[in-house]
């Protein structure tokens, strides 16, 4: 049970960004959303939470609770940009990053030379220095516990849950802190006399399964600190490509290269939009008689932007055109996260 999972959750994310960008708002109750009477609150600064304001509260109610609060419209573009920067920091440590929301991610750092606690502290410090924001961070040996840990001392929290302290920390918590337990399941558990995680951990498994089915088994495991869900990065495409048929079959290398450049720039843009880079470039040619060939080249570093065209061109230049071409295509594969510094390279640089 290695401590290799980190969970990070930014504090009062939207509100903290607005306070950062407008120092007059620091220390004040700031409410994002709820600018129109019919809306709901997206989030509230910790100062505003003292008045009982929280996410998803109707604006009307928030205004009654805190009439002198500063109510702002959300600026989603800005929050997305911050989220992207956070992701770039995370990807310097591992490519096993699973975002749950704009401001929240799991990291599996098992493969890094530093240990998870060092990494978690470093990331927390960097978020403070580079983004002027605070995150709450949890470190543990599975996802459920890492998330509980990050939530434990919010805001600006740092918490480690290890096999040695797990019971002491999670046993006193209410059952709604178990992953996936909403009001309905909470009620069922309460009706069984189970109010705290300790009660679930020490209950009879067959009774839980009897009342809750497979979910009962899962909750029993969680209550005992067990969770075997992997940190799984979002699925990325296997390859991205573009191809075009010429209006007229052609053997004119200049025309073909111009077409290749346009296709490559579209592929590069598509890749960049997804924050990806590639290590393999493939050129596909279809001759006028419909015979088709493809040639690939693989690199041991990440290619982006114009590098993709240059790689494609290099491949194309080596091909002897037997006949007129009907179609040309370029595709990229072996896709990598653009911001992920490969560990090997990283280690070599250091050594
Ligand atoms: P949260 O992490 O749930 O909340 P938070 O970051 O504002 O506060 P904290 O983590 O310190 O408790 O959500 C992140 C952002 O997502 C939040 O700033 C605003 C947005 N959000 C909504 O727009 N509507 C919602 O109902 C929730 C819960 C969040
Ligand atoms: Mg948050």
CSV table of C-alpha atoms and ligand atoms in Angstrom, one decimal:
chain,number,residue,atom,x,y,z
A,1,UNK,CA,0.0,0.0,0.0
A,2,UNK,CA,2.3,2.7,-1.3
A,3,UNK,CA,1.4,6.3,-0.9
A,4,UNK,CA,1.3,7.1,-4.6
A,5,UNK,CA,-2.0,8.9,-5.2
A,6,UNK,CA,-2.4,12.6,-4.9
A,7,UNK,CA,-5.7,14.5,-5.1
A,8,UNK,CA,-5.8,18.2,-5.6
A,9,UNK,CA,-8.8,20.5,-5.3
A,10,UNK,CA,-8.5,24.3,-5.7
A,11,UNK,CA,-10.0,26.4,-2.9
A,12,UNK,CA,-13.1,28.4,-3.9
A,13,UNK,CA,-11.8,28.2,-7.4
A,14,UNK,CA,-13.8,30.8,-9.4
A,15,UNK,CA,-14.0,33.2,-6.5
A,16,UNK,CA,-10.3,32.9,-5.6
A,17,UNK,CA,-9.3,33.7,-9.2
A,18,UNK,CA,-11.5,36.8,-9.1
A,19,UNK,CA,-10.1,37.9,-5.8
A,20,UNK,CA,-6.6,37.3,-7.1
A,21,UNK,CA,-7.2,39.5,-10.2
A,22,UNK,CA,-8.9,42.3,-8.3
A,23,UNK,CA,-7.2,42.9,-4.9
A,24,UNK,CA,-10.1,45.0,-3.8
A,25,UNK,CA,-12.1,41.8,-3.5
A,26,UNK,CA,-9.6,40.2,-1.1
A,27,UNK,CA,-11.1,39.4,2.3
A,28,UNK,CA,-14.6,40.2,1.0
A,29,UNK,CA,-17.6,37.9,0.5
A,30,UNK,CA,-17.4,37.2,-3.2
A,31,UNK,CA,-20.2,35.2,-4.9
A,32,UNK,CA,-19.8,33.9,-8.4
A,33,UNK,CA,-23.1,33.5,-10.2
A,34,UNK,CA,-26.3,34.7,-8.8
A,35,UNK,CA,-26.1,38.0,-10.6
A,36,UNK,CA,-29.6,37.5,-11.9
A,37,UNK,CA,-32.4,36.7,-9.5
A,38,UNK,CA,-33.2,33.5,-11.3
A,39,UNK,CA,-29.7,32.1,-11.3
A,40,UNK,CA,-27.8,29.9,-8.8
A,41,UNK,CA,-24.5,30.4,-7.1
A,42,UNK,CA,-21.5,28.7,-8.8
A,43,UNK,CA,-19.3,29.2,-5.8
A,44,UNK,CA,-18.6,31.6,-2.9
A,45,UNK,CA,-15.4,32.8,-1.3
A,46,UNK,CA,-14.7,31.4,2.2
A,47,UNK,CA,-15.7,34.9,3.5
A,48,UNK,CA,-19.1,34.4,1.9
A,49,UNK,CA,-19.5,30.9,3.2
A,50,UNK,CA,-19.6,32.3,6.7
A,51,UNK,CA,-23.0,33.6,5.8
A,52,UNK,CA,-24.1,30.1,4.8
A,53,UNK,CA,-23.8,30.7,1.0
A,54,UNK,CA,-22.7,27.7,-1.0
A,55,UNK,CA,-22.7,26.3,-4.6
A,56,UNK,CA,-26.1,25.7,-6.3
A,57,UNK,CA,-27.9,28.0,-3.8
A,58,UNK,CA,-30.6,30.1,-5.5
A,59,UNK,CA,-29.4,33.7,-6.0
A,60,UNK,CA,-32.4,35.1,-4.2
A,61,UNK,CA,-31.5,33.2,-1.1
A,62,UNK,CA,-27.9,34.2,-1.3
A,63,UNK,CA,-28.8,37.9,-1.6
A,64,UNK,CA,-31.0,37.6,1.5
A,65,UNK,CA,-28.2,35.9,3.5
A,66,UNK,CA,-25.5,38.4,2.4
A,67,UNK,CA,-26.9,41.5,0.8
A,68,UNK,CA,-23.6,43.4,0.9
A,69,UNK,CA,-21.7,40.5,-0.9
A,70,UNK,CA,-19.9,41.2,-4.2
A,71,UNK,CA,-21.9,39.2,-6.9
A,72,UNK,CA,-19.9,38.5,-10.1
A,73,UNK,CA,-20.7,36.8,-13.4
A,74,UNK,CA,-18.5,33.8,-14.1
A,75,UNK,CA,-15.7,34.2,-16.6
A,76,UNK,CA,-15.4,30.6,-17.8
A,77,UNK,CA,-12.6,31.4,-20.3
A,78,UNK,CA,-10.4,32.6,-17.6
A,79,UNK,CA,-11.1,29.6,-15.3
A,80,UNK,CA,-10.3,27.2,-18.1
A,81,UNK,CA,-7.0,29.0,-18.8
A,82,UNK,CA,-6.0,28.6,-15.1
A,83,UNK,CA,-7.1,24.9,-15.2
A,84,UNK,CA,-4.8,24.4,-18.2
A,85,UNK,CA,-1.9,25.8,-16.3
A,86,UNK,CA,-2.6,23.6,-13.4
A,87,UNK,CA,-2.6,20.6,-15.7
A,88,UNK,CA,0.7,21.7,-17.2
A,89,UNK,CA,2.3,21.6,-13.7
A,90,UNK,CA,0.8,18.2,-12.9
A,91,UNK,CA,2.1,16.8,-16.2
A,92,UNK,CA,5.6,17.7,-15.3
A,93,UNK,CA,5.4,14.9,-12.7
A,94,UNK,CA,3.4,12.2,-14.3
A,95,UNK,CA,1.2,11.5,-17.3
A,96,UNK,CA,-1.2,9.7,-15.1
A,97,UNK,CA,-3.4,12.7,-14.5
A,98,UNK,CA,-7.2,12.2,-14.3
A,99,UNK,CA,-9.2,15.5,-14.1
A,100,UNK,CA,-12.5,15.3,-12.3
A,101,UNK,CA,-13.4,19.0,-12.8
A,102,UNK,CA,-11.7,22.2,-13.9
A,103,UNK,CA,-10.1,22.5,-10.4
A,104,UNK,CA,-9.7,18.9,-9.3
A,105,UNK,CA,-7.5,16.1,-10.4
A,106,UNK,CA,-6.0,12.8,-9.3
A,107,UNK,CA,-2.4,12.0,-10.0
A,108,UNK,CA,-0.6,8.7,-9.8
A,109,UNK,CA,3.1,9.5,-9.1
A,110,UNK,CA,4.4,5.9,-8.6
A,111,UNK,CA,6.9,6.3,-11.4
A,112,UNK,CA,8.6,9.5,-10.3
A,113,UNK,CA,11.9,9.6,-8.5
A,114,UNK,CA,10.6,11.9,-5.8
A,115,UNK,CA,8.1,10.4,-3.4
A,116,UNK,CA,4.4,11.5,-3.4
A,117,UNK,CA,4.7,13.7,-0.3
A,118,UNK,CA,7.6,15.7,-1.8
A,119,UNK,CA,5.8,16.0,-5.1
A,120,UNK,CA,2.5,17.1,-3.4
A,121,UNK,CA,4.3,19.7,-1.4
A,122,UNK,CA,6.2,20.9,-4.5
A,123,UNK,CA,3.0,21.2,-6.5
A,124,UNK,CA,1.2,23.0,-3.7
A,125,UNK,CA,4.0,25.5,-3.5
A,126,UNK,CA,4.2,26.0,-7.2
A,127,UNK,CA,0.4,26.7,-7.4
A,128,UNK,CA,0.9,29.4,-4.7
A,129,UNK,CA,3.9,30.9,-6.4
A,130,UNK,CA,3.1,30.6,-10.1
A,131,UNK,CA,-0.7,31.0,-10.0
A,132,UNK,CA,-1.1,32.9,-6.7
A,133,UNK,CA,-3.9,30.5,-5.7
A,134,UNK,CA,-4.3,27.9,-3.0
A,135,UNK,CA,-5.0,24.2,-3.4
A,136,UNK,CA,-6.0,21.6,-0.9
A,137,UNK,CA,-4.0,18.5,-1.4
A,138,UNK,CA,-4.4,14.9,-0.2
A,139,UNK,CA,-1.9,12.1,-0.4
A,140,UNK,CA,-2.8,8.4,0.1
A,141,UNK,CA,-2.6,4.9,-1.3
A,142,UNK,CA,-5.9,5.0,-3.2
A,143,UNK,CA,-8.3,7.5,-4.8
A,144,UNK,CA,-11.0,7.4,-2.2
A,145,UNK,CA,-8.6,8.2,0.6
A,146,UNK,CA,-6.6,10.8,-1.4
A,147,UNK,CA,-9.9,12.7,-2.1
A,148,UNK,CA,-11.0,12.5,1.5
A,149,UNK,CA,-7.6,13.8,2.5
A,150,UNK,CA,-7.7,16.8,0.3
A,151,UNK,CA,-11.1,17.7,1.6
A,152,UNK,CA,-10.1,17.2,5.2
A,153,UNK,CA,-8.5,20.5,6.0
A,154,UNK,CA,-9.8,22.8,3.3
A,155,UNK,CA,-8.9,25.5,2.5
A,156,UNK,CA,-5.1,25.5,1.9
A,157,UNK,CA,-5.0,22.0,3.3
A,158,UNK,CA,-2.3,19.3,3.2
A,159,UNK,CA,-3.1,15.9,4.5
A,160,UNK,CA,-1.7,12.4,4.3
A,161,UNK,CA,-3.7,9.3,5.0
A,162,UNK,CA,-1.5,6.3,5.4
A,163,UNK,CA,-2.3,2.7,6.6
A,164,UNK,CA,-1.1,3.8,10.0
A,165,UNK,CA,-3.6,6.6,10.5
A,166,UNK,CA,-6.5,5.6,8.2
A,167,UNK,CA,-8.9,4.3,10.8
A,168,UNK,CA,-8.3,7.1,13.2
A,169,UNK,CA,-9.2,9.6,10.4
A,170,UNK,CA,-12.0,7.9,8.5
A,171,UNK,CA,-13.9,6.0,11.2
A,172,UNK,CA,-15.4,9.1,12.8
A,173,UNK,CA,-16.7,10.5,9.5
A,174,UNK,CA,-20.3,10.3,8.5
A,175,UNK,CA,-21.4,7.7,6.0
A,176,UNK,CA,-22.1,10.4,3.3
A,177,UNK,CA,-18.3,10.8,3.1
A,178,UNK,CA,-18.1,7.4,1.4
A,179,UNK,CA,-17.6,7.7,-2.3
A,180,UNK,CA,-20.9,7.9,-4.2
A,181,UNK,CA,-23.2,7.9,-1.1
A,182,UNK,CA,-26.0,10.4,-1.8
A,183,UNK,CA,-29.0,11.3,0.4
A,184,UNK,CA,-30.8,8.1,-0.6
A,185,UNK,CA,-28.1,5.6,0.3
A,186,UNK,CA,-27.3,7.7,3.4
A,187,UNK,CA,-30.8,7.3,4.6
A,188,UNK,CA,-30.8,3.5,4.0
A,189,UNK,CA,-27.5,3.2,5.9
A,190,UNK,CA,-28.9,5.3,8.7
A,191,UNK,CA,-32.0,3.1,8.9
A,192,UNK,CA,-29.7,0.2,9.4
A,193,UNK,CA,-28.2,2.0,12.3
A,194,UNK,CA,-25.0,2.9,10.4
A,195,UNK,CA,-24.2,6.6,10.9
A,196,UNK,CA,-20.4,6.7,10.8
A,197,UNK,CA,-17.8,5.0,8.5
A,198,UNK,CA,-16.7,3.0,11.5
A,199,UNK,CA,-20.2,1.5,11.7
A,200,UNK,CA,-20.1,0.4,8.1
A,201,UNK,CA,-16.5,-1.0,8.5
A,202,UNK,CA,-17.6,-3.1,11.4
A,203,UNK,CA,-21.0,-4.1,10.1
A,204,UNK,CA,-21.9,-7.6,8.7
A,205,UNK,CA,-21.0,-7.7,5.0
A,206,UNK,CA,-23.9,-10.1,4.2
A,207,UNK,CA,-26.4,-7.6,5.7
A,208,UNK,CA,-25.0,-4.8,3.6
A,209,UNK,CA,-25.1,-6.9,0.5
A,210,UNK,CA,-28.6,-8.0,1.4
A,211,UNK,CA,-29.9,-4.5,1.7
A,212,UNK,CA,-27.8,-2.7,-1.0
A,213,UNK,CA,-26.6,-5.4,-3.4
A,214,UNK,CA,-23.2,-5.0,-5.0
A,215,UNK,CA,-23.1,-1.4,-3.8
A,216,UNK,CA,-23.1,-2.8,-0.2
A,217,UNK,CA,-19.9,-4.7,-0.9
A,218,UNK,CA,-18.3,-1.6,-2.4
A,219,UNK,CA,-19.2,0.5,0.6
A,220,UNK,CA,-17.8,-2.1,3.0
A,221,UNK,CA,-14.5,-2.0,1.1
A,222,UNK,CA,-14.4,1.7,1.1
A,223,UNK,CA,-15.2,1.9,4.8
A,224,UNK,CA,-12.2,-0.4,5.4
A,225,UNK,CA,-10.0,2.0,3.4
A,226,UNK,CA,-10.0,-0.2,0.2
A,227,UNK,CA,-10.5,1.2,-3.3
A,228,UNK,CA,-8.8,-0.4,-6.3
A,229,UNK,CA,-9.9,2.2,-9.0
A,230,UNK,CA,-7.0,3.2,-11.2
A,231,UNK,CA,-6.1,6.8,-12.0
A,232,UNK,CA,-7.1,6.8,-15.6
A,233,UNK,CA,-6.3,9.7,-17.9
A,234,UNK,CA,-9.0,10.7,-20.4
A,235,UNK,CA,-8.9,8.5,-23.5
A,236,UNK,CA,-7.0,10.1,-26.3
A,237,UNK,CA,-7.4,9.3,-30.0
A,238,UNK,CA,-5.0,6.7,-31.4
A,239,UNK,CA,-4.3,8.9,-34.4
A,240,UNK,CA,-5.3,12.1,-36.1
A,241,UNK,CA,-5.2,12.5,-39.9
A,242,UNK,CA,-6.4,14.4,-42.9
A,243,UNK,CA,-6.4,13.5,-46.6
A,244,UNK,CA,-7.5,15.1,-49.8
A,245,UNK,CA,-8.2,13.9,-53.3
A,246,UNK,CA,-6.7,16.1,-56.0
A,247,UNK,CA,-9.2,17.8,-58.4
A,248,UNK,CA,-6.9,16.3,-61.1
A,249,UNK,CA,-4.5,13.5,-60.7
A,250,UNK,CA,-1.0,15.0,-60.4
A,251,UNK,CA,2.7,14.2,-60.4
A,252,UNK,CA,3.7,17.8,-59.8
A,253,UNK,CA,5.7,17.7,-56.6
A,254,UNK,CA,5.1,21.4,-56.0
A,255,UNK,CA,1.4,21.1,-56.1
A,256,UNK,CA,1.5,18.0,-54.0
A,257,UNK,CA,3.8,19.6,-51.4
A,258,UNK,CA,1.5,22.6,-51.1
A,259,UNK,CA,-1.4,20.3,-50.5
A,260,UNK,CA,0.6,18.4,-47.9
A,261,UNK,CA,1.5,21.6,-46.1
A,262,UNK,CA,-2.2,22.6,-45.8
A,263,UNK,CA,-3.2,19.1,-44.5
A,264,UNK,CA,-0.3,19.1,-42.1
A,265,UNK,CA,-1.2,22.4,-40.6
A,266,UNK,CA,-4.8,21.2,-40.1
A,267,UNK,CA,-3.5,18.1,-38.4
A,268,UNK,CA,-1.2,20.2,-36.2
A,269,UNK,CA,-4.0,22.5,-35.2
A,270,UNK,CA,-6.2,19.6,-34.3
A,271,UNK,CA,-3.5,18.1,-32.2
A,272,UNK,CA,-2.7,21.4,-30.5
A,273,UNK,CA,-6.4,21.9,-29.6
A,274,UNK,CA,-6.3,18.6,-27.8
A,275,UNK,CA,-3.0,19.5,-26.0
A,276,UNK,CA,-1.3,16.6,-27.7
A,277,UNK,CA,1.9,16.0,-29.5
A,278,UNK,CA,2.9,13.1,-31.7
A,279,UNK,CA,5.9,10.8,-32.2
A,280,UNK,CA,5.0,9.1,-35.5
A,281,UNK,CA,4.1,10.7,-38.8
A,282,UNK,CA,2.6,8.7,-41.7
A,283,UNK,CA,2.1,9.8,-45.3
A,284,UNK,CA,-0.4,8.0,-47.4
A,285,UNK,CA,-0.5,8.1,-51.2
A,286,UNK,CA,-3.1,6.8,-53.5
A,287,UNK,CA,-2.1,6.5,-57.2
A,288,UNK,CA,-4.4,7.2,-60.1
A,289,UNK,CA,-4.9,3.5,-60.5
A,290,UNK,CA,-6.1,3.3,-56.8
A,291,UNK,CA,-3.0,1.5,-55.7
A,292,UNK,CA,-2.0,2.9,-52.3
A,293,UNK,CA,1.1,3.1,-50.2
A,294,UNK,CA,1.9,4.5,-46.8
A,295,UNK,CA,5.3,5.4,-45.2
A,296,UNK,CA,5.9,6.2,-41.6
A,297,UNK,CA,8.6,7.7,-39.5
A,298,UNK,CA,8.8,7.5,-35.7
A,299,UNK,CA,10.8,9.9,-33.5
A,300,UNK,CA,12.0,9.6,-30.0
A,301,UNK,CA,10.7,13.0,-29.1
A,302,UNK,CA,7.5,14.9,-29.4
A,303,UNK,CA,6.5,16.8,-32.6
A,304,UNK,CA,4.1,19.7,-32.8
A,305,UNK,CA,3.2,22.4,-35.2
A,306,UNK,CA,5.4,22.8,-38.2
A,307,UNK,CA,7.6,19.9,-37.2
A,308,UNK,CA,4.8,17.7,-38.4
A,309,UNK,CA,4.9,19.2,-41.9
A,310,UNK,CA,8.7,18.9,-42.0
A,311,UNK,CA,8.6,15.3,-41.0
A,312,UNK,CA,5.9,14.6,-43.5
A,313,UNK,CA,7.9,16.3,-46.2
A,314,UNK,CA,11.0,14.3,-45.4
A,315,UNK,CA,9.0,11.1,-45.8
A,316,UNK,CA,7.4,12.3,-49.0
A,317,UNK,CA,10.7,13.4,-50.5
A,318,UNK,CA,12.0,9.8,-50.2
A,319,UNK,CA,9.2,8.4,-52.2
A,320,UNK,CA,9.7,7.9,-55.9
A,321,UNK,CA,6.4,8.8,-57.6
A,322,UNK,CA,5.6,5.9,-60.0
A,323,UNK,CA,2.5,7.4,-61.4
A,324,UNK,CA,0.2,10.4,-61.0
A,325,UNK,CA,-1.3,10.8,-57.6
A,326,UNK,CA,-5.0,10.8,-56.9
A,327,UNK,CA,-4.8,11.4,-53.2
A,328,UNK,CA,-2.4,12.4,-50.4
A,329,UNK,CA,-2.9,12.1,-46.7
A,330,UNK,CA,-1.0,12.8,-43.5
A,331,UNK,CA,-1.6,11.3,-40.1
A,332,UNK,CA,0.0,11.4,-36.8
A,333,UNK,CA,0.0,8.7,-34.1
A,334,UNK,CA,1.9,7.6,-31.0
A,335,UNK,CA,0.2,10.6,-29.4
A,336,UNK,CA,1.5,12.1,-26.2
A,337,UNK,CA,0.4,14.7,-23.8
A,338,UNK,CA,2.1,17.9,-25.1
A,339,UNK,CA,3.1,19.1,-21.6
A,340,UNK,CA,4.3,15.8,-20.3
A,341,UNK,CA,8.0,15.8,-20.0
A,342,UNK,CA,9.1,12.3,-20.6
A,343,UNK,CA,10.6,10.9,-17.4
A,344,UNK,CA,13.6,9.3,-19.2
A,345,UNK,CA,14.6,12.5,-20.8
A,346,UNK,CA,14.0,14.3,-17.5
A,347,UNK,CA,16.3,11.9,-15.7
A,348,UNK,CA,19.0,12.0,-18.3
A,349,UNK,CA,19.0,15.8,-18.2
A,350,UNK,CA,19.5,15.7,-14.5
A,351,UNK,CA,22.1,13.0,-14.4
B,1,LIG,P1,-15.7,22.9,-6.1
B,1,LIG,O1,-14.3,22.4,-6.1
B,1,LIG,O2,-16.8,22.1,-5.7
B,1,LIG,O3,-15.8,24.3,-5.2
B,1,LIG,P2,-14.7,25.4,-5.0
B,1,LIG,O4,-13.4,25.1,-5.7
B,1,LIG,O5,-15.4,26.7,-5.4
B,1,LIG,O6,-14.6,25.4,-3.4
B,1,LIG,P3,-13.8,24.4,-2.5
B,1,LIG,O7,-13.2,23.3,-3.4
B,1,LIG,O8,-12.8,25.2,-1.8
B,1,LIG,O9,-14.9,23.9,-1.6
B,1,LIG,O10,-16.0,23.4,-7.6
B,1,LIG,C1,-15.0,24.0,-8.4
B,1,LIG,C2,-15.7,25.1,-9.2
B,1,LIG,O11,-16.7,24.6,-10.0
B,1,LIG,C3,-16.3,26.2,-8.4
B,1,LIG,O12,-15.3,27.3,-8.1
B,1,LIG,C4,-17.4,26.7,-9.3
B,1,LIG,C5,-17.8,25.5,-10.1
B,1,LIG,N1,-19.1,24.9,-9.6
B,1,LIG,C6,-20.3,25.4,-10.2
B,1,LIG,O13,-20.3,26.2,-11.1
B,1,LIG,N2,-21.4,24.8,-9.7
B,1,LIG,C7,-21.5,23.9,-8.7
B,1,LIG,O14,-22.5,23.5,-8.2
B,1,LIG,C8,-20.2,23.5,-8.1
B,1,LIG,C9,-20.2,22.5,-7.0
B,1,LIG,C10,-19.0,24.0,-8.6
B,2,LIG,MG1,-12.4,23.3,-5.4
